[in-house]
Short mmCIF file of C-alpha atoms and ligand atoms in Angstrom, two decimals:
data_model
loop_
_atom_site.label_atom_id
_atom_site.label_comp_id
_atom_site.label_asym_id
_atom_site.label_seq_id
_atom_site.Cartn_x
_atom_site.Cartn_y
_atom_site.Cartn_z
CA UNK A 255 17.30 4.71 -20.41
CA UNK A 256 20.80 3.37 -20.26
CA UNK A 257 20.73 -0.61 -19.27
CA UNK A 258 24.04 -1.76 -18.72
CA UNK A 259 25.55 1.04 -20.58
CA UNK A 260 23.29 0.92 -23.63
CA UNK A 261 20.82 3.17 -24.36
CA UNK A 262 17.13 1.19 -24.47
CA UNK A 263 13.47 1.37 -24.84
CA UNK A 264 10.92 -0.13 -24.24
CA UNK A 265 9.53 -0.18 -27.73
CA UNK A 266 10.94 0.32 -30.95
CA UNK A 267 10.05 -0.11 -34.66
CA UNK A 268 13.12 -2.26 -36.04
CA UNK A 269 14.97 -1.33 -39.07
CA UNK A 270 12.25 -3.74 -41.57
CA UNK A 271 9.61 -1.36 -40.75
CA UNK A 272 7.84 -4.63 -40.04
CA UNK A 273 8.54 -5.56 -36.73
CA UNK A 274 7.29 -4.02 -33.40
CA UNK A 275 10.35 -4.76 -30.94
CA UNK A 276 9.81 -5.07 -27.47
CA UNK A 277 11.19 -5.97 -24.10
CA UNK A 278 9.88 -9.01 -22.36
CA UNK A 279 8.50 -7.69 -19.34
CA UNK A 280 7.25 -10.62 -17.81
CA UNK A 281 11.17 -12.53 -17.26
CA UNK A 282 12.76 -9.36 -15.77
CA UNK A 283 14.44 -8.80 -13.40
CA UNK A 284 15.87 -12.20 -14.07
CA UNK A 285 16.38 -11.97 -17.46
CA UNK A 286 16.39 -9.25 -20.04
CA UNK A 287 14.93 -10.76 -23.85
CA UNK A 288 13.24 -8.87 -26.64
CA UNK A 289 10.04 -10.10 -28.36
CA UNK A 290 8.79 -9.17 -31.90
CA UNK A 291 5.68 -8.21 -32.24
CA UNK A 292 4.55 -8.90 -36.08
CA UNK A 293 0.50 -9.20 -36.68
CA UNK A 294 -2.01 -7.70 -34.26
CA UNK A 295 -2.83 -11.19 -32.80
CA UNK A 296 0.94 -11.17 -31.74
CA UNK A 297 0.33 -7.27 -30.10
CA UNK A 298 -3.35 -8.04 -28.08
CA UNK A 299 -1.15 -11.78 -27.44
CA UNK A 300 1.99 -8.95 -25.71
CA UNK A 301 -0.55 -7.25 -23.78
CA UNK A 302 -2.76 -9.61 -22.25
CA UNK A 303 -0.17 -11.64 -21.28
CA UNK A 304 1.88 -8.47 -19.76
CA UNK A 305 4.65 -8.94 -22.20
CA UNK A 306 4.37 -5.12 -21.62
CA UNK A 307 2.63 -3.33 -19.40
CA UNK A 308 2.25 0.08 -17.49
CA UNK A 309 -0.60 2.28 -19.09
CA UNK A 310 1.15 4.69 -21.17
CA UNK A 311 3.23 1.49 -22.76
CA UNK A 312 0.02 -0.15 -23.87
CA UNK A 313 -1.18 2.47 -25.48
CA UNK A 314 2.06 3.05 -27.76
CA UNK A 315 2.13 -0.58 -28.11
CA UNK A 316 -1.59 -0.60 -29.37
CA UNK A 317 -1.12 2.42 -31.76
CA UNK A 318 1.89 -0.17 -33.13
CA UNK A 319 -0.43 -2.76 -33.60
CA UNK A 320 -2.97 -0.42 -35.82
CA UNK A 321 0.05 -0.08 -38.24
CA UNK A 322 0.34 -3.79 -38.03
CA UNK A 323 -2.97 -4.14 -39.44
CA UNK A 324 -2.31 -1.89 -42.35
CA UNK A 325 0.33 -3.66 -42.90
CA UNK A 326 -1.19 -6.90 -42.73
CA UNK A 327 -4.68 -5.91 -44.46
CA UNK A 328 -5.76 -9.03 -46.11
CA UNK A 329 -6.81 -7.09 -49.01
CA UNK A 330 -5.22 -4.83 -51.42
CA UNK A 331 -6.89 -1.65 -50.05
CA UNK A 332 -7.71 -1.06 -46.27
CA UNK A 333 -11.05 -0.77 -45.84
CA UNK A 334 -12.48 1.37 -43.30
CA UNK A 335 -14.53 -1.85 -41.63
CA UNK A 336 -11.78 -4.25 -41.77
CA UNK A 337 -9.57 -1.58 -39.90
CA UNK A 338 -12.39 -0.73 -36.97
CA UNK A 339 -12.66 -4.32 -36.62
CA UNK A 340 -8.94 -4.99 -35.93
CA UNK A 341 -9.20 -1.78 -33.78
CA UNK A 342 -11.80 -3.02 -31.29
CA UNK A 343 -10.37 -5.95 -30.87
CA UNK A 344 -6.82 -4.07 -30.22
CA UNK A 345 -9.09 -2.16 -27.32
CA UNK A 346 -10.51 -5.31 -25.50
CA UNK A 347 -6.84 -6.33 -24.93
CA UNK A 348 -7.08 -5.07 -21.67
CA UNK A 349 -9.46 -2.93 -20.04
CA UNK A 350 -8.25 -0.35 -17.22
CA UNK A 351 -5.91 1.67 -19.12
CA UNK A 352 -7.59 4.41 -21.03
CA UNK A 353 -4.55 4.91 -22.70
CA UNK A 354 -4.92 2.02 -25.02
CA UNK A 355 -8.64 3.06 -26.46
CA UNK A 356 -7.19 6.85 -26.76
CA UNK A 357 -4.13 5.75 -28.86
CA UNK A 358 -6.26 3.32 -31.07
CA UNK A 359 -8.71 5.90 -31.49
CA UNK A 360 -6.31 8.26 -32.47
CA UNK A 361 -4.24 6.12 -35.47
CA UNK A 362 -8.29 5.16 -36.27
CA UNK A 363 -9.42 8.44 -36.75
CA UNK A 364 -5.95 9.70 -38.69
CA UNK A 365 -5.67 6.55 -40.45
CA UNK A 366 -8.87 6.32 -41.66
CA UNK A 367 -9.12 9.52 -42.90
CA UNK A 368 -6.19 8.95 -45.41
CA UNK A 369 -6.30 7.49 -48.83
CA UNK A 370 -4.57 4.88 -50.61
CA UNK A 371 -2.56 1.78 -49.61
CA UNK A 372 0.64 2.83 -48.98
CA UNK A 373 -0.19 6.14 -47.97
CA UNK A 374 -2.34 4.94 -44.99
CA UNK A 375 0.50 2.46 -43.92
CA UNK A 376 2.97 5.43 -43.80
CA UNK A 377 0.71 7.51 -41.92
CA UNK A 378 0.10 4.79 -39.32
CA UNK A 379 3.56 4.34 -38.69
CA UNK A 380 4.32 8.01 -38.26
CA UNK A 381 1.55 8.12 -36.26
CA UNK A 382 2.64 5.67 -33.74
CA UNK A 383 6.07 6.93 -33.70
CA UNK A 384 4.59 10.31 -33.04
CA UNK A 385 2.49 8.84 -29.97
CA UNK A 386 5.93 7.07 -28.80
CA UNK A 387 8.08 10.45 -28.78
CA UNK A 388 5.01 12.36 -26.95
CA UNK A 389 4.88 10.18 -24.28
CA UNK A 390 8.69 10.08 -23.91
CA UNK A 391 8.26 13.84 -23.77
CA UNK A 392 5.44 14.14 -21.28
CA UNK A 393 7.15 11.76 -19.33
CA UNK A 394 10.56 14.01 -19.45
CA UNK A 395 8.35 17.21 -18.28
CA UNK A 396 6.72 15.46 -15.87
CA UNK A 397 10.09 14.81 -14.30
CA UNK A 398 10.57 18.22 -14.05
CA UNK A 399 7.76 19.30 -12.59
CA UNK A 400 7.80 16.63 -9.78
CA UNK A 401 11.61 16.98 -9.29
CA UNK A 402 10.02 20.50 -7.30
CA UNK A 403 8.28 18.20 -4.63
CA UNK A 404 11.53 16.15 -3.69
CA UNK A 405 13.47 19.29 -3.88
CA UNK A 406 11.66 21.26 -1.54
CA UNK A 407 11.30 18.02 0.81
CA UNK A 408 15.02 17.63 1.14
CA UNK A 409 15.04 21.96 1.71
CA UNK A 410 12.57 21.36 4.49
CA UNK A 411 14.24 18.41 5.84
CA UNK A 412 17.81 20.32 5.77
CA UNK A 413 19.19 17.93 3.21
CA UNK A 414 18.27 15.14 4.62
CA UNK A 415 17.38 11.79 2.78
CA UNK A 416 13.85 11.53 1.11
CA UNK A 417 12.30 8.61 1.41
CA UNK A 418 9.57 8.06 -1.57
CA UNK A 419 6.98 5.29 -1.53
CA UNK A 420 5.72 4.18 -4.97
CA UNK A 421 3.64 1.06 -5.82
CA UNK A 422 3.66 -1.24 -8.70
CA UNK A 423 6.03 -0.17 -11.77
CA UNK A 424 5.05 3.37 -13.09
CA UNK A 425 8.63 3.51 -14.06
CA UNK A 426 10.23 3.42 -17.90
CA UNK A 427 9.11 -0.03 -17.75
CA UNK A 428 6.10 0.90 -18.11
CA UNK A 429 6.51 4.18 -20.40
CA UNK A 430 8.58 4.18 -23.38
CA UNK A 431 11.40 6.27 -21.42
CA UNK A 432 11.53 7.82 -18.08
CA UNK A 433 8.46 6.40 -16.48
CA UNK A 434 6.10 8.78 -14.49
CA UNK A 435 6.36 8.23 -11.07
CA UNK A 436 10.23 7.78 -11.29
CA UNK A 437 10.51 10.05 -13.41
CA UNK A 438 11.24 13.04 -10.69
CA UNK A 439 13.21 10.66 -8.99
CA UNK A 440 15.67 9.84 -11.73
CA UNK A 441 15.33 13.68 -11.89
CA UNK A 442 15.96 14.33 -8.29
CA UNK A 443 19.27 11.52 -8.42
CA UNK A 444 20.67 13.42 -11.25
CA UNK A 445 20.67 16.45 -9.54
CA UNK A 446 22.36 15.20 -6.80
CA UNK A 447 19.50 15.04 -4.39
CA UNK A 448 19.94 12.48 -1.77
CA UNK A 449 16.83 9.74 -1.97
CA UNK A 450 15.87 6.88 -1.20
CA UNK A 451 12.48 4.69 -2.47
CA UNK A 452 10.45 2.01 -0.73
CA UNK A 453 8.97 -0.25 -3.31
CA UNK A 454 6.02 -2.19 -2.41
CA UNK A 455 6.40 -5.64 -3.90
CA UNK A 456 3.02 -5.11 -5.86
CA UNK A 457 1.00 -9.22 -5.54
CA UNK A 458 0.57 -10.86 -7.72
CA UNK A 459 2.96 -10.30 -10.31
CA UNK A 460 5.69 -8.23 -8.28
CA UNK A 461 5.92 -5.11 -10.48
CA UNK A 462 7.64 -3.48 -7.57
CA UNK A 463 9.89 -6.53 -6.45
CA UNK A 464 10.82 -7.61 -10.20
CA UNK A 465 10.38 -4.19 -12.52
CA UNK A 466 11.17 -1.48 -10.40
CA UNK A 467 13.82 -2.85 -7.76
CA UNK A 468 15.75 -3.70 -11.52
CA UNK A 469 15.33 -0.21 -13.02
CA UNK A 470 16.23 1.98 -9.71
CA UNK A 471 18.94 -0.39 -9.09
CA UNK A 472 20.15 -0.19 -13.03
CA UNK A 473 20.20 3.46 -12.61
CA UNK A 474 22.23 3.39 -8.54
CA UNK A 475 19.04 4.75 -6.78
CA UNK A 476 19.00 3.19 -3.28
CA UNK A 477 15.68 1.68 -2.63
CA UNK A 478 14.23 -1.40 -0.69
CA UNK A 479 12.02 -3.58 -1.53
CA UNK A 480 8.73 -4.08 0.88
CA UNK A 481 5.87 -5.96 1.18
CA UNK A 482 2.51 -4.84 0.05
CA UNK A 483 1.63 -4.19 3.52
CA UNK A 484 4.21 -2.63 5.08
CA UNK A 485 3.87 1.22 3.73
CA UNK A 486 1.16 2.00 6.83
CA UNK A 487 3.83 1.23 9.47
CA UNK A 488 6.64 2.97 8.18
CA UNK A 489 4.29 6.15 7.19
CA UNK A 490 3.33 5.89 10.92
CA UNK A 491 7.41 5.61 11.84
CA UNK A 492 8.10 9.36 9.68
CA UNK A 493 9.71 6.57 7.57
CA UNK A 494 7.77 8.15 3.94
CA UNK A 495 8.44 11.78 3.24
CA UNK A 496 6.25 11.04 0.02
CA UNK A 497 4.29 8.86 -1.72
CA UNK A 498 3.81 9.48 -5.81
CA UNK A 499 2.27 6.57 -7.98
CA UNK A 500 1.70 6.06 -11.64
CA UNK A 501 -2.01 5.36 -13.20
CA UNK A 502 -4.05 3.22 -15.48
CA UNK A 503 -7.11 5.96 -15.54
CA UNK A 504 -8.00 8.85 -13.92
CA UNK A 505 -11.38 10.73 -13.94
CA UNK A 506 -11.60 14.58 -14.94
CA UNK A 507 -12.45 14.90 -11.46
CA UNK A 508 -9.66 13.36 -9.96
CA UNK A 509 -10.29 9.80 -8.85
CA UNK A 510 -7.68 7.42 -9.71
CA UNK A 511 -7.40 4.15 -11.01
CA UNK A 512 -4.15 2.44 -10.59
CA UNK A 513 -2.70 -1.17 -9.37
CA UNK A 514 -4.23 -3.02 -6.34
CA UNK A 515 -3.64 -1.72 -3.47
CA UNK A 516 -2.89 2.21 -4.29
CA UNK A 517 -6.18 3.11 -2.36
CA UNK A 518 -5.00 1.44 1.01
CA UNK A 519 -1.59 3.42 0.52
CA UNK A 520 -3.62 6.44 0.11
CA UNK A 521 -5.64 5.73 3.06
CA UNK A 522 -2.74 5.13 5.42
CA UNK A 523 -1.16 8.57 3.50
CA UNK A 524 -3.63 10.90 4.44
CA UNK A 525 -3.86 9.01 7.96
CA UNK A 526 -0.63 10.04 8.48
CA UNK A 527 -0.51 13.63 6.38
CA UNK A 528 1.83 12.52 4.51
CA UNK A 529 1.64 13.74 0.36
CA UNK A 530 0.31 11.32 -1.95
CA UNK A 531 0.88 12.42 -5.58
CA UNK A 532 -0.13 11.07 -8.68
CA UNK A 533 1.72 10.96 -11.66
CA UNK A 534 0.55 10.98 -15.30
CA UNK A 535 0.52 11.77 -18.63
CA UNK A 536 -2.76 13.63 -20.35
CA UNK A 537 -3.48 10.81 -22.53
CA UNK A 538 -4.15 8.59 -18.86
CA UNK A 539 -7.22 11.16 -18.20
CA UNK A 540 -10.36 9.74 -19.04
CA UNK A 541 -12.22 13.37 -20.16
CA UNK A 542 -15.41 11.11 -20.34
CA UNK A 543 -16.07 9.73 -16.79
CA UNK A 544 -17.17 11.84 -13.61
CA UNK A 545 -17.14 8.99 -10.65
CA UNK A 546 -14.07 6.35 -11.36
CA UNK A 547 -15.56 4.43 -8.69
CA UNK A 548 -19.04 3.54 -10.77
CA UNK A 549 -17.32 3.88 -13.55
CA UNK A 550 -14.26 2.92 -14.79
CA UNK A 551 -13.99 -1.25 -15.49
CA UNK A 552 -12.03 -3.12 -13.24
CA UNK A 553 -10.05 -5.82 -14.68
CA UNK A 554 -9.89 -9.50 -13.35
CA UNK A 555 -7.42 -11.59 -14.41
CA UNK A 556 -6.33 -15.33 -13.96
CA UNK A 557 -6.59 -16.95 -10.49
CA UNK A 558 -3.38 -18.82 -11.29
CA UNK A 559 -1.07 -15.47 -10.95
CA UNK A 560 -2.24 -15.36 -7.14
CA UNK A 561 -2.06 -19.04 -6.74
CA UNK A 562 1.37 -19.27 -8.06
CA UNK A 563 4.45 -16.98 -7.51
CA UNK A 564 7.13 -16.64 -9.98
CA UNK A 565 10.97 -16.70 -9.19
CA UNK A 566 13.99 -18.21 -10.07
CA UNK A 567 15.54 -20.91 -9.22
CA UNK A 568 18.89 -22.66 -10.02
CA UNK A 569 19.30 -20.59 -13.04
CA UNK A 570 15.59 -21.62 -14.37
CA UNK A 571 12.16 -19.20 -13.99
CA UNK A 572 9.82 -21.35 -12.42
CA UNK A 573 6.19 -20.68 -11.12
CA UNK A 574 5.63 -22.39 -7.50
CA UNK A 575 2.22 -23.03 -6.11
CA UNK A 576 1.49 -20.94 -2.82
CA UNK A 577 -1.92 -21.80 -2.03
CA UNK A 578 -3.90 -25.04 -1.58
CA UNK A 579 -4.60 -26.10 -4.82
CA UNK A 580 -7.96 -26.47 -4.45
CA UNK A 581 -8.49 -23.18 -2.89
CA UNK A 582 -10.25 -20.22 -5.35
CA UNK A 583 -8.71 -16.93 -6.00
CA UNK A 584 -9.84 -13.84 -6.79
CA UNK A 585 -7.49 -11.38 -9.00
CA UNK A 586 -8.79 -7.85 -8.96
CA UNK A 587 -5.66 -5.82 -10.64
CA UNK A 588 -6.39 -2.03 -9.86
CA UNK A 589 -8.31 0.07 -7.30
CA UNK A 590 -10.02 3.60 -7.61
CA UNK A 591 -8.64 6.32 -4.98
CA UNK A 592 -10.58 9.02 -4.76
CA UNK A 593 -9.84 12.38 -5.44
CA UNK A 594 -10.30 13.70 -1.74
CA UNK A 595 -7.32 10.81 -0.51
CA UNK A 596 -5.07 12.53 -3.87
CA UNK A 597 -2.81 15.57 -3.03
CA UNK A 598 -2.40 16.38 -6.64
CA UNK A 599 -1.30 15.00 -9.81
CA UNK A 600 2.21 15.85 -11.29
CA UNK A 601 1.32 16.44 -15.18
CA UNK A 602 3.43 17.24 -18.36
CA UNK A 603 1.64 20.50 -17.89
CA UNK A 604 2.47 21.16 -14.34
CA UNK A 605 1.29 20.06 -11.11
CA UNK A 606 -2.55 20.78 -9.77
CA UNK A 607 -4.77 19.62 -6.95
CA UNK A 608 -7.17 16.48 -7.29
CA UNK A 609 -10.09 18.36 -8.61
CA UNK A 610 -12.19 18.98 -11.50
CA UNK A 611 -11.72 23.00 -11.36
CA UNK A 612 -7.74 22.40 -11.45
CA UNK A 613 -7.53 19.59 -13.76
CA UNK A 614 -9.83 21.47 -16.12
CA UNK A 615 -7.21 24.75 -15.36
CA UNK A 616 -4.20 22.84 -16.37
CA UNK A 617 -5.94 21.34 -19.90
CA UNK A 618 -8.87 24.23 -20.77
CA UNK A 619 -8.98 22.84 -23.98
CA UNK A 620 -11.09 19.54 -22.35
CA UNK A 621 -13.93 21.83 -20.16
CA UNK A 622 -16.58 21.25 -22.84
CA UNK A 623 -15.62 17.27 -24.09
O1 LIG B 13 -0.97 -4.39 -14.56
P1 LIG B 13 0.08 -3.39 -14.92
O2 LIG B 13 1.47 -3.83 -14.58
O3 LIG B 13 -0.06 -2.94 -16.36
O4 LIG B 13 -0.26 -2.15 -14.00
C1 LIG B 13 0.51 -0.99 -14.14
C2 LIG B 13 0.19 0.06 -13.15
O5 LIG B 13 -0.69 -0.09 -12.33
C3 LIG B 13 0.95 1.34 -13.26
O6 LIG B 13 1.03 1.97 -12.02
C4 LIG B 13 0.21 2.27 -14.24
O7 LIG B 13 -0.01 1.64 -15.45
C5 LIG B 13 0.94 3.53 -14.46
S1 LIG B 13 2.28 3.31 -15.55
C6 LIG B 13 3.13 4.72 -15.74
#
């Protein structure tokens, strides 16, 4: 995506071959710095600490940090153990996102079934930058299949604004390009459609406020920034033509996992029959799990990013105590909607309902895993 006239990614492999590159995700909008990522510690360091983010992102920046640890195998060969070991602890970087256990997996599985040194290091890096350029191209298709919904909004509403909702970042933040729930809306700009986004804010951290305001902004697409609880009154108003989110996990029967707060916008969605569309690449499907609500883990993270807000002042980034400081928080960061509160899912594949007979339609090759 272009920021200030330059073409960037999230992620990139610089020209050493040894050094994962990535953009510091936690000092936007304010300011925009790169990181380098060199060992695993430094990659499960990134992620936990939201240096980057956004499912589809971790899991590109996890299959980096597998060709890390060839690259940094303390012995001459890489064993098999030494490599499942860095591996699982690559996974418990965070928990939510399926994506990050899928791309591990996969560089485990191709990596390990390669022999010798240098062969196994080349390998893993293809590997990973094979994972990257998939999910920049599922996220590309994806914007053309949900470009369809705007368009035939703004038919129906005889060219008329459309007003999207969208929670947290599921933008290129998050992705390596394009994003996935932005991505039919930098699809929809392009084209000339006329659009406009509400972006919820997203407590704790602001994903909404800080990641996406900046991107939609970078890229002209008028949007306003609400707070987390505002959607259900302008849904009520006719104020939402659409709601489309990203997601961390999502069942092969439809429920969704995604950022806290998605299942009260879906609530107040279907309240008010409004659309509420998830977007998402295949490797965010979890082909394993039938009820996302018993099963998929929830992560909790540190008190402190509720206590304390982030912001900047007089030039400076500075975290400012909100709370009583000896009042206890509790950080849940993602929800599960349910499938029956999901329109459908916008896919690299196309676009189905939120059930296990469509979702199995759309990727045949998963009915028996
Ligand atoms: O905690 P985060 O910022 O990693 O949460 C991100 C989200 O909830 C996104 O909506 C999700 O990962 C989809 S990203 C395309």
């Amino acid at each position: 995506m272009k920021v200030d006239g330059n073409n960037m990614r999230t992620i990139w492999l610089d020209k050493d071959l040894s050094t994962v590159k990535v953009i510091d995700q936690r000092l936007l909008p304010h300011r925009l710095v790169i990181s380098d990522l060199k060992t695993v510690d430094h990659v499960i360091a990134a992620v936990k600490e939201m240096v980057v983010r956004g499912a589809p992102l971790i899991g590109v920046t996890g299959a980096y940090g597998v060709y890390l640890a060839t690259l940094n195998s303390p012995a001459k060969t890489i064993e098999d153990h030494y490599l499942a070991a860095e591996c699982s602890r690559l996974k418990s970087a965070r928990p939510t996102a399926v994506n990050l256990a899928w791309a591990v997996d996969r560089m485990f599985s191709l990596v390990s079934g390669v022999s010798g040194t240098s062969e196994k290091i080349d390998a893993a890096r293809k590997e990973a930058g094979k994972i990257a350029e998939e999910e920049v191209e599922s996220c590309r298709k994806i914007g053309e299949h949900g470009y369809h919904l705007i368009e035939g909004l703004h038919r129906r509403k005889n060219k008329e604004t459309v007003n999207l909702l969208t929670h947290c970042n599921a933008g290129w933040l998050a992705c390596v390009e394009y994003g996935t729930a932005t991505a039919p809306m930098y699809v929809a700009f392009d084209k000339g459609i006329d659009i406009h986004v509400w972006v919820d804010e997203t407590r704790p951290l602001n994903q909404g406020a800080r990641l996406t305001a900046w991107e939609l902004g970078k890229y002209g697409i008028r949007h306003t920034v609400i707070t987390d609880n505002a959607g259900g009154h302008l849904m009520q108003h006719g104020m939402v033509d659409i709601v489309i989110t990203g997601t961390d996990r999502t069942t092969y029967t439809g429920d969704v996992a995604n950022k806290i707060g998605t299942y009260l916008k879906a609530l107040a969605a279907h309240d008010n029959n409004i659309p509420f569309y998830v977007a998402l690449p295949s490797s965010t499907f979890d082909w394993t799990l039938r009820d996302g609500i018993k099963g998929i883990p929830i992560e909790t993270r540190d008190p402190d990013e509720i206590r304390y807000v982030q912001g900047m002042n007089h030039g400076m980034i500075k975290d400012v105590l909100i709370t009583p400081i000896a009042s206890p928080a509790g950080n849940f960061a993602f929800d599960v909607t349910p499938a029956r509160l999901v329109t459908g899912f916008i896919t690299e594949r196309g676009i189905c309902n939120a059930s296990e007979k469509e979702i199995l339609n759309l990727f045949p090759e998963r009915k028996n895993s």
